[in-house]
Tab-separated table of C-alpha atoms in Angstrom:
chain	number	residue	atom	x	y	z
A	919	UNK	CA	-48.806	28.579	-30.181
A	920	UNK	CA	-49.531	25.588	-33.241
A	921	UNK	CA	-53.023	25.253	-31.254
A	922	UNK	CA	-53.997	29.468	-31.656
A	923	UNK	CA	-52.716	29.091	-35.209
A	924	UNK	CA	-54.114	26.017	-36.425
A	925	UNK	CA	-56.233	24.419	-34.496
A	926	UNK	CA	-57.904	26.999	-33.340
A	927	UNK	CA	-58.776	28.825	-36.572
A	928	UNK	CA	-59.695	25.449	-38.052
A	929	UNK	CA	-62.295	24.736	-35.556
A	930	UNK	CA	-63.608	28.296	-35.990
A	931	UNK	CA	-63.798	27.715	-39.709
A	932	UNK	CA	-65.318	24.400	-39.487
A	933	UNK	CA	-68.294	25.783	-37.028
A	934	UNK	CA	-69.345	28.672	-38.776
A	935	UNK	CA	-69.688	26.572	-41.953
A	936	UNK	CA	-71.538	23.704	-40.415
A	937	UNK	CA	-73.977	26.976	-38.781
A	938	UNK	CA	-74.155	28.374	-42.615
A	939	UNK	CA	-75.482	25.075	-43.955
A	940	UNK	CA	-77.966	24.657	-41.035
A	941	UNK	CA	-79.037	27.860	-42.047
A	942	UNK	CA	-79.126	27.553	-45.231
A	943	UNK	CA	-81.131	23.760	-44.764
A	944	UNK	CA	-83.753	25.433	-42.295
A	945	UNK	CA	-84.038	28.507	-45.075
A	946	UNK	CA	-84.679	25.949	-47.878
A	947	UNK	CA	-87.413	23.904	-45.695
A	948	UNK	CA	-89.128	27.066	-45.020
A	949	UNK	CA	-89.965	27.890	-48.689
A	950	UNK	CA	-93.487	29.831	-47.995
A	951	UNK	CA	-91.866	31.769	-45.325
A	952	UNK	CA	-91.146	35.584	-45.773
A	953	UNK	CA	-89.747	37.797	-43.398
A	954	UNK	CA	-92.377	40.637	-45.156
A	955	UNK	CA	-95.657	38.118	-44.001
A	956	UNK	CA	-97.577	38.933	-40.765
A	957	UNK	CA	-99.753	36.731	-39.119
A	958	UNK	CA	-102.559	38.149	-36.920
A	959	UNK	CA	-104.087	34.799	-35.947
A	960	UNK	CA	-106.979	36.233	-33.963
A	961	UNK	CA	-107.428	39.427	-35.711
A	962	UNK	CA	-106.467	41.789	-33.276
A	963	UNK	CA	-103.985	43.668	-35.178
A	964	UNK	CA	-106.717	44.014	-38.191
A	965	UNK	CA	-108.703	45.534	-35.080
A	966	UNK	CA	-106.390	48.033	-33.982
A	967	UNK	CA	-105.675	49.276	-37.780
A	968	UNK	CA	-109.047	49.521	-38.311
A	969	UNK	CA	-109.235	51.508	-35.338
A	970	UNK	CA	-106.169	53.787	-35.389
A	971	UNK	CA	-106.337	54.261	-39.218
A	972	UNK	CA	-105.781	58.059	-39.506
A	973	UNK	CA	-103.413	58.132	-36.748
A	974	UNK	CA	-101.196	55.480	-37.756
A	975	UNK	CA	-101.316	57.098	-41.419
A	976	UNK	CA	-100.273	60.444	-40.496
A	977	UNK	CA	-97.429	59.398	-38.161
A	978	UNK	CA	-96.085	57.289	-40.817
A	979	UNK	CA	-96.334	60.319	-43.229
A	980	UNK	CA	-95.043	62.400	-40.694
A	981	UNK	CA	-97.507	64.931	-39.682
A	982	UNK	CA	-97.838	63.652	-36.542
A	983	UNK	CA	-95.891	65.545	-33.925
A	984	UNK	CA	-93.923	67.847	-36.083
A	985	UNK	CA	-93.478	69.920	-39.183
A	986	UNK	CA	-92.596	68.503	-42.433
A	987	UNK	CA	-89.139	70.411	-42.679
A	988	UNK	CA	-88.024	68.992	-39.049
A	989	UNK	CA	-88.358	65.550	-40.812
A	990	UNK	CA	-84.473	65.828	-40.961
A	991	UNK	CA	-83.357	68.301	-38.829
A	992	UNK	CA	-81.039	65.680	-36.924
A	993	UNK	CA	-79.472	64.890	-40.129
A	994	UNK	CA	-78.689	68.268	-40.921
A	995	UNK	CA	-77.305	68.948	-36.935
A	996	UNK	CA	-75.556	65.736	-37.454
A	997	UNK	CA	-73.888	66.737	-40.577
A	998	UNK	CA	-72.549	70.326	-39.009
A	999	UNK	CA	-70.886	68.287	-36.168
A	1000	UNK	CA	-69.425	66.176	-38.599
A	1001	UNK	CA	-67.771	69.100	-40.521
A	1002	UNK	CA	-66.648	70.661	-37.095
């Protein structure tokens, strides 16, 4: 019982803490990083954008596929069911 009250928890605490400051150590040596940067080392992605520029436009505007006004249709079912 003293280990699942004490112990235990103390341990816990003591590993997540020791996880947070390795985090927090690789975070600081990685000061150019950003989670928002994209590599494309041999181009390819440039390629393909360059390519499927329309497309890729219009499906991120939402054109592609279906009407504006269905943009949020599953919201709107979801928020019926919720009132049910």
């Amino acid at each position: 019982v003293t280990y699942q009250k004490i112990v235990r928890p103390y341990f816990a605490d003591k590993e997540s803490r020791e996880k947070w400051e390795r985090q927090r150590d690789h975070e600081a040596e990685m000061q150019s990083f950003s989670y928002h940067s994209f590599r494309d080392y041999d181009g390819s992605a440039q390629k393909y954008f360059a390519r499927n520029r329309e497309r890729i436009l219009r499906s991120l505007g939402g054109e592609e596929g279906r009407e504006k006004e269905e943009g949020n249709s599953w919201y709107q079912q979801w928020e019926e069911w919720a009132r049910e």
